[in-house]
JSON list of C-alpha atoms and ligand atoms in Angstrom, two decimals:
[
{"chain": "A", "resi": 225, "resn": "ALA", "atom": "CA", "xyz": [5.80, -18.10, 5.30]},
{"chain": "A", "resi": 226, "resn": "GLY", "atom": "CA", "xyz": [6.42, -14.54, 4.30]},
{"chain": "A", "resi": 227, "resn": "GLN", "atom": "CA", "xyz": [4.28, -11.70, 3.14]},
{"chain": "A", "resi": 228, "resn": "ARG", "atom": "CA", "xyz": [4.19, -10.28, -0.36]},
{"chain": "A", "resi": 229, "resn": "TYR", "atom": "CA", "xyz": [3.92, -6.56, -0.97]},
{"chain": "A", "resi": 230, "resn": "GLU", "atom": "CA", "xyz": [3.05, -5.59, -4.52]},
{"chain": "A", "resi": 231, "resn": "ALA", "atom": "CA", "xyz": [4.66, -2.41, -5.84]},
{"chain": "A", "resi": 232, "resn": "GLU", "atom": "CA", "xyz": [1.35, -1.36, -7.45]},
{"chain": "A", "resi": 233, "resn": "ASN", "atom": "CA", "xyz": [-0.82, -1.71, -4.33]},
{"chain": "A", "resi": 234, "resn": "SER", "atom": "CA", "xyz": [-1.47, 1.23, -2.02]},
{"chain": "A", "resi": 235, "resn": "PRO", "atom": "CA", "xyz": [0.04, 2.29, 0.34]},
{"chain": "A", "resi": 236, "resn": "ALA", "atom": "CA", "xyz": [3.02, 1.52, -1.89]},
{"chain": "A", "resi": 237, "resn": "VAL", "atom": "CA", "xyz": [4.30, 4.55, -3.77]},
{"chain": "A", "resi": 238, "resn": "CYS", "atom": "CA", "xyz": [5.66, 4.35, -7.31]},
{"chain": "A", "resi": 239, "resn": "GLN", "atom": "CA", "xyz": [7.38, 7.47, -8.56]},
{"chain": "A", "resi": 240, "resn": "GLY", "atom": "CA", "xyz": [6.65, 6.66, -12.14]},
{"chain": "A", "resi": 241, "resn": "THR", "atom": "CA", "xyz": [3.85, 4.64, -13.66]},
{"chain": "A", "resi": 242, "resn": "ILE", "atom": "CA", "xyz": [2.15, 1.38, -12.82]},
{"chain": "A", "resi": 243, "resn": "ASP", "atom": "CA", "xyz": [2.48, -0.64, -15.99]},
{"chain": "A", "resi": 244, "resn": "SER", "atom": "CA", "xyz": [1.35, -4.07, -17.11]},
{"chain": "A", "resi": 245, "resn": "ASN", "atom": "CA", "xyz": [2.89, -4.33, -20.58]},
{"chain": "A", "resi": 246, "resn": "HIS", "atom": "CA", "xyz": [5.62, -6.86, -19.75]},
{"chain": "A", "resi": 247, "resn": "ALA", "atom": "CA", "xyz": [4.24, -10.31, -18.93]},
{"chain": "A", "resi": 248, "resn": "GLY", "atom": "CA", "xyz": [5.31, -12.37, -15.98]},
{"chain": "A", "resi": 249, "resn": "TYR", "atom": "CA", "xyz": [4.61, -9.91, -13.20]},
{"chain": "A", "resi": 250, "resn": "SER", "atom": "CA", "xyz": [2.64, -10.76, -10.09]},
{"chain": "A", "resi": 251, "resn": "GLY", "atom": "CA", "xyz": [-0.57, -8.97, -9.17]},
{"chain": "A", "resi": 252, "resn": "SER", "atom": "CA", "xyz": [-1.96, -6.33, -11.49]},
{"chain": "A", "resi": 253, "resn": "GLY", "atom": "CA", "xyz": [1.24, -4.67, -12.62]},
{"chain": "A", "resi": 254, "resn": "PHE", "atom": "CA", "xyz": [4.62, -3.33, -11.66]},
{"chain": "A", "resi": 255, "resn": "CYS", "atom": "CA", "xyz": [6.33, -0.05, -10.91]},
{"chain": "A", "resi": 256, "resn": "ASN", "atom": "CA", "xyz": [8.11, 1.51, -13.87]},
{"chain": "A", "resi": 257, "resn": "GLY", "atom": "CA", "xyz": [10.04, 4.20, -12.07]},
{"chain": "A", "resi": 258, "resn": "THR", "atom": "CA", "xyz": [10.81, 7.55, -13.59]},
{"chain": "A", "resi": 259, "resn": "SER", "atom": "CA", "xyz": [14.21, 7.62, -15.29]},
{"chain": "A", "resi": 260, "resn": "ALA", "atom": "CA", "xyz": [15.96, 9.95, -12.86]},
{"chain": "A", "resi": 261, "resn": "VAL", "atom": "CA", "xyz": [18.29, 9.97, -9.91]},
{"chain": "A", "resi": 262, "resn": "GLY", "atom": "CA", "xyz": [16.20, 9.83, -6.74]},
{"chain": "A", "resi": 263, "resn": "ALA", "atom": "CA", "xyz": [13.09, 8.28, -8.25]},
{"chain": "A", "resi": 264, "resn": "TYR", "atom": "CA", "xyz": [11.80, 5.57, -5.94]},
{"chain": "A", "resi": 265, "resn": "SER", "atom": "CA", "xyz": [9.50, 2.65, -5.38]},
{"chain": "A", "resi": 266, "resn": "GLU", "atom": "CA", "xyz": [8.37, 2.45, -1.76]},
{"chain": "A", "resi": 267, "resn": "LEU", "atom": "CA", "xyz": [6.65, -0.42, 0.00]},
{"chain": "A", "resi": 268, "resn": "THR", "atom": "CA", "xyz": [5.23, -0.32, 3.51]},
{"chain": "A", "resi": 269, "resn": "VAL", "atom": "CA", "xyz": [5.88, -3.63, 5.19]},
{"chain": "A", "resi": 270, "resn": "THR", "atom": "CA", "xyz": [4.87, -4.98, 8.56]},
{"chain": "A", "resi": 271, "resn": "ALA", "atom": "CA", "xyz": [7.08, -6.97, 10.90]},
{"chain": "A", "resi": 272, "resn": "VAL", "atom": "CA", "xyz": [5.63, -8.85, 13.87]},
{"chain": "A", "resi": 273, "resn": "ALA", "atom": "CA", "xyz": [8.95, -8.55, 15.69]},
{"chain": "A", "resi": 274, "resn": "ALA", "atom": "CA", "xyz": [12.00, -6.35, 15.36]},
{"chain": "A", "resi": 275, "resn": "GLY", "atom": "CA", "xyz": [15.02, -7.97, 13.75]},
{"chain": "A", "resi": 276, "resn": "THR", "atom": "CA", "xyz": [16.68, -8.87, 10.53]},
{"chain": "A", "resi": 277, "resn": "ALA", "atom": "CA", "xyz": [14.31, -9.62, 7.70]},
{"chain": "A", "resi": 278, "resn": "THR", "atom": "CA", "xyz": [14.91, -11.11, 4.29]},
{"chain": "A", "resi": 279, "resn": "LEU", "atom": "CA", "xyz": [13.60, -8.99, 1.45]},
{"chain": "A", "resi": 280, "resn": "GLY", "atom": "CA", "xyz": [13.09, -10.68, -1.90]},
{"chain": "A", "resi": 281, "resn": "VAL", "atom": "CA", "xyz": [12.82, -7.95, -4.51]},
{"chain": "A", "resi": 282, "resn": "ARG", "atom": "CA", "xyz": [11.39, -9.12, -7.82]},
{"chain": "A", "resi": 283, "resn": "PHE", "atom": "CA", "xyz": [12.49, -6.98, -10.74]},
{"chain": "A", "resi": 284, "resn": "ALA", "atom": "CA", "xyz": [13.17, -6.88, -14.46]},
{"chain": "A", "resi": 285, "resn": "ASN", "atom": "CA", "xyz": [15.84, -4.94, -16.27]},
{"chain": "A", "resi": 286, "resn": "GLY", "atom": "CA", "xyz": [15.67, -5.36, -20.03]},
{"chain": "A", "resi": 287, "resn": "THR", "atom": "CA", "xyz": [18.63, -3.13, -20.73]},
{"chain": "A", "resi": 288, "resn": "GLY", "atom": "CA", "xyz": [22.25, -4.23, -20.93]},
{"chain": "A", "resi": 289, "resn": "ALA", "atom": "CA", "xyz": [23.37, -2.15, -17.97]},
{"chain": "A", "resi": 290, "resn": "ALA", "atom": "CA", "xyz": [22.74, -2.54, -14.25]},
{"chain": "A", "resi": 291, "resn": "ARG", "atom": "CA", "xyz": [20.21, -0.22, -12.60]},
{"chain": "A", "resi": 292, "resn": "PRO", "atom": "CA", "xyz": [21.73, 0.52, -9.19]},
{"chain": "A", "resi": 293, "resn": "ALA", "atom": "CA", "xyz": [19.62, 1.69, -6.28]},
{"chain": "A", "resi": 294, "resn": "SER", "atom": "CA", "xyz": [19.90, 2.59, -2.65]},
{"chain": "A", "resi": 295, "resn": "LEU", "atom": "CA", "xyz": [17.94, 0.49, -0.19]},
{"chain": "A", "resi": 296, "resn": "VAL", "atom": "CA", "xyz": [16.42, 2.95, 2.26]},
{"chain": "A", "resi": 297, "resn": "VAL", "atom": "CA", "xyz": [14.65, 1.52, 5.29]},
{"chain": "A", "resi": 298, "resn": "ASN", "atom": "CA", "xyz": [12.69, 3.87, 7.52]},
{"chain": "A", "resi": 299, "resn": "GLY", "atom": "CA", "xyz": [14.59, 6.79, 6.04]},
{"chain": "A", "resi": 300, "resn": "SER", "atom": "CA", "xyz": [18.11, 5.39, 6.41]},
{"chain": "A", "resi": 301, "resn": "THR", "atom": "CA", "xyz": [20.19, 4.11, 3.54]},
{"chain": "A", "resi": 302, "resn": "VAL", "atom": "CA", "xyz": [21.27, 0.62, 4.53]},
{"chain": "A", "resi": 303, "resn": "ALA", "atom": "CA", "xyz": [22.67, -0.81, 1.29]},
{"chain": "A", "resi": 304, "resn": "THR", "atom": "CA", "xyz": [23.40, -0.22, -2.35]},
{"chain": "A", "resi": 305, "resn": "VAL", "atom": "CA", "xyz": [21.87, -2.75, -4.67]},
{"chain": "A", "resi": 306, "resn": "SER", "atom": "CA", "xyz": [22.89, -3.53, -8.24]},
{"chain": "A", "resi": 307, "resn": "PHE", "atom": "CA", "xyz": [19.92, -4.64, -10.26]},
{"chain": "A", "resi": 308, "resn": "GLU", "atom": "CA", "xyz": [21.68, -6.38, -13.11]},
{"chain": "A", "resi": 309, "resn": "SER", "atom": "CA", "xyz": [20.30, -6.92, -16.57]},
{"chain": "A", "resi": 310, "resn": "THR", "atom": "CA", "xyz": [17.75, -9.72, -16.72]},
{"chain": "A", "resi": 311, "resn": "GLY", "atom": "CA", "xyz": [18.02, -9.80, -20.52]},
{"chain": "A", "resi": 312, "resn": "THR", "atom": "CA", "xyz": [14.51, -8.73, -21.45]},
{"chain": "A", "resi": 313, "resn": "TRP", "atom": "CA", "xyz": [11.69, -6.82, -19.75]},
{"chain": "A", "resi": 314, "resn": "THR", "atom": "CA", "xyz": [9.65, -10.00, -19.44]},
{"chain": "A", "resi": 315, "resn": "ALA", "atom": "CA", "xyz": [12.46, -11.85, -17.64]},
{"chain": "A", "resi": 316, "resn": "TRP", "atom": "CA", "xyz": [11.85, -11.32, -13.92]},
{"chain": "A", "resi": 317, "resn": "SER", "atom": "CA", "xyz": [14.42, -12.09, -11.27]},
{"chain": "A", "resi": 318, "resn": "THR", "atom": "CA", "xyz": [14.48, -11.95, -7.48]},
{"chain": "A", "resi": 319, "resn": "LYS", "atom": "CA", "xyz": [17.20, -10.19, -5.57]},
{"chain": "A", "resi": 320, "resn": "THR", "atom": "CA", "xyz": [17.54, -11.24, -1.94]},
{"chain": "A", "resi": 321, "resn": "LEU", "atom": "CA", "xyz": [18.46, -8.50, 0.54]},
{"chain": "A", "resi": 322, "resn": "THR", "atom": "CA", "xyz": [18.50, -8.31, 4.30]},
{"chain": "A", "resi": 323, "resn": "ALA", "atom": "CA", "xyz": [17.54, -5.38, 6.48]},
{"chain": "A", "resi": 324, "resn": "ALA", "atom": "CA", "xyz": [16.71, -4.65, 10.09]},
{"chain": "A", "resi": 325, "resn": "LEU", "atom": "CA", "xyz": [13.02, -3.91, 10.58]},
{"chain": "A", "resi": 326, "resn": "ASN", "atom": "CA", "xyz": [11.12, -2.44, 13.50]},
{"chain": "A", "resi": 327, "resn": "THR", "atom": "CA", "xyz": [8.08, -4.06, 15.03]},
{"chain": "A", "resi": 328, "resn": "GLY", "atom": "CA", "xyz": [5.04, -2.91, 13.08]},
{"chain": "A", "resi": 329, "resn": "SER", "atom": "CA", "xyz": [5.13, -0.70, 10.03]},
{"chain": "A", "resi": 330, "resn": "ASN", "atom": "CA", "xyz": [8.33, 0.00, 8.08]},
{"chain": "A", "resi": 331, "resn": "THR", "atom": "CA", "xyz": [9.01, 1.83, 4.86]},
{"chain": "A", "resi": 332, "resn": "VAL", "atom": "CA", "xyz": [11.27, 0.08, 2.38]},
{"chain": "A", "resi": 333, "resn": "ARG", "atom": "CA", "xyz": [12.31, 2.32, -0.47]},
{"chain": "A", "resi": 334, "resn": "LEU", "atom": "CA", "xyz": [14.40, 1.54, -3.54]},
{"chain": "A", "resi": 335, "resn": "VAL", "atom": "CA", "xyz": [15.89, 4.79, -4.80]},
{"chain": "A", "resi": 336, "resn": "SER", "atom": "CA", "xyz": [17.56, 5.12, -8.18]},
{"chain": "A", "resi": 337, "resn": "THR", "atom": "CA", "xyz": [21.13, 6.36, -8.05]},
{"chain": "A", "resi": 338, "resn": "THR", "atom": "CA", "xyz": [21.50, 6.90, -11.79]},
{"chain": "A", "resi": 339, "resn": "ALA", "atom": "CA", "xyz": [19.68, 8.86, -14.48]},
{"chain": "A", "resi": 340, "resn": "ALA", "atom": "CA", "xyz": [18.44, 5.61, -16.04]},
{"chain": "A", "resi": 341, "resn": "GLY", "atom": "CA", "xyz": [16.20, 5.01, -13.03]},
{"chain": "A", "resi": 342, "resn": "LEU", "atom": "CA", "xyz": [15.13, 1.80, -11.35]},
{"chain": "A", "resi": 343, "resn": "PRO", "atom": "CA", "xyz": [14.52, -1.57, -12.91]},
{"chain": "A", "resi": 344, "resn": "ASN", "atom": "CA", "xyz": [10.83, -2.42, -13.17]},
{"chain": "A", "resi": 345, "resn": "VAL", "atom": "CA", "xyz": [9.80, -3.49, -9.66]},
{"chain": "A", "resi": 346, "resn": "ASP", "atom": "CA", "xyz": [7.15, -6.19, -9.21]},
{"chain": "A", "resi": 347, "resn": "PHE", "atom": "CA", "xyz": [7.01, -6.91, -5.48]},
{"chain": "A", "resi": 348, "resn": "ILE", "atom": "CA", "xyz": [8.96, -7.44, -2.28]},
{"chain": "A", "resi": 349, "resn": "ASP", "atom": "CA", "xyz": [8.55, -10.65, -0.30]},
{"chain": "A", "resi": 350, "resn": "VAL", "atom": "CA", "xyz": [9.35, -10.21, 3.38]},
{"chain": "A", "resi": 351, "resn": "ARG", "atom": "CA", "xyz": [10.16, -12.97, 5.81]},
{"chain": "B", "resi": 46, "resn": "GCU", "atom": "C1", "xyz": [11.16, 0.48, -21.61]},
{"chain": "B", "resi": 46, "resn": "GCU", "atom": "C2", "xyz": [10.27, -0.55, -20.96]},
{"chain": "B", "resi": 46, "resn": "GCU", "atom": "C3", "xyz": [9.83, -0.07, -19.59]},
{"chain": "B", "resi": 46, "resn": "GCU", "atom": "C4", "xyz": [11.04, 0.28, -18.78]},
{"chain": "B", "resi": 46, "resn": "GCU", "atom": "C5", "xyz": [11.85, 1.32, -19.50]},
{"chain": "B", "resi": 46, "resn": "GCU", "atom": "C6", "xyz": [13.13, 1.67, -18.74]},
{"chain": "B", "resi": 46, "resn": "GCU", "atom": "O1", "xyz": [10.41, 1.62, -21.93]},
{"chain": "B", "resi": 46, "resn": "GCU", "atom": "O2", "xyz": [9.14, -0.80, -21.76]},
{"chain": "B", "resi": 46, "resn": "GCU", "atom": "O3", "xyz": [9.05, -1.07, -18.94]},
{"chain": "B", "resi": 46, "resn": "GCU", "atom": "O4", "xyz": [10.66, 0.74, -17.51]},
{"chain": "B", "resi": 46, "resn": "GCU", "atom": "O5", "xyz": [12.23, 0.85, -20.77]},
{"chain": "B", "resi": 46, "resn": "GCU", "atom": "O6", "xyz": [14.16, 1.77, -19.37]},
{"chain": "B", "resi": 46, "resn": "GCU", "atom": "O7", "xyz": [13.09, 1.85, -17.52]}
]
């Protein structure tokens, strides 16, 4: 079983606002990132052993255009992710990514690469 890290729970950082106006999210809300290049949602995740982890990012993108982001793990960009349209802001989807994690604490940051900003980010499941 994996561990769920909610984007609205400290020590997570949401450069934007924690909102709860689009149903279907987990926990108490989601991160609505600022609409700007570089705005991020950061989760601090723990790994019991170093190695490749699967990251399930739950998001919603109610626009018609993708919301691309860099996946930055412990300060290094490891992938570019295209968060496609999910149709509406209440339609949540999970994007499965992989990344190498260190034993113990790791920062996982999704950083907007366009002026439109990130999709709304609900949580990351790590296993
Ligand atoms: C709308 C929507 C927000 C979303 C924003 C966006 O304002 O209600 O939840 O974050 O669009 O385009 O990012």
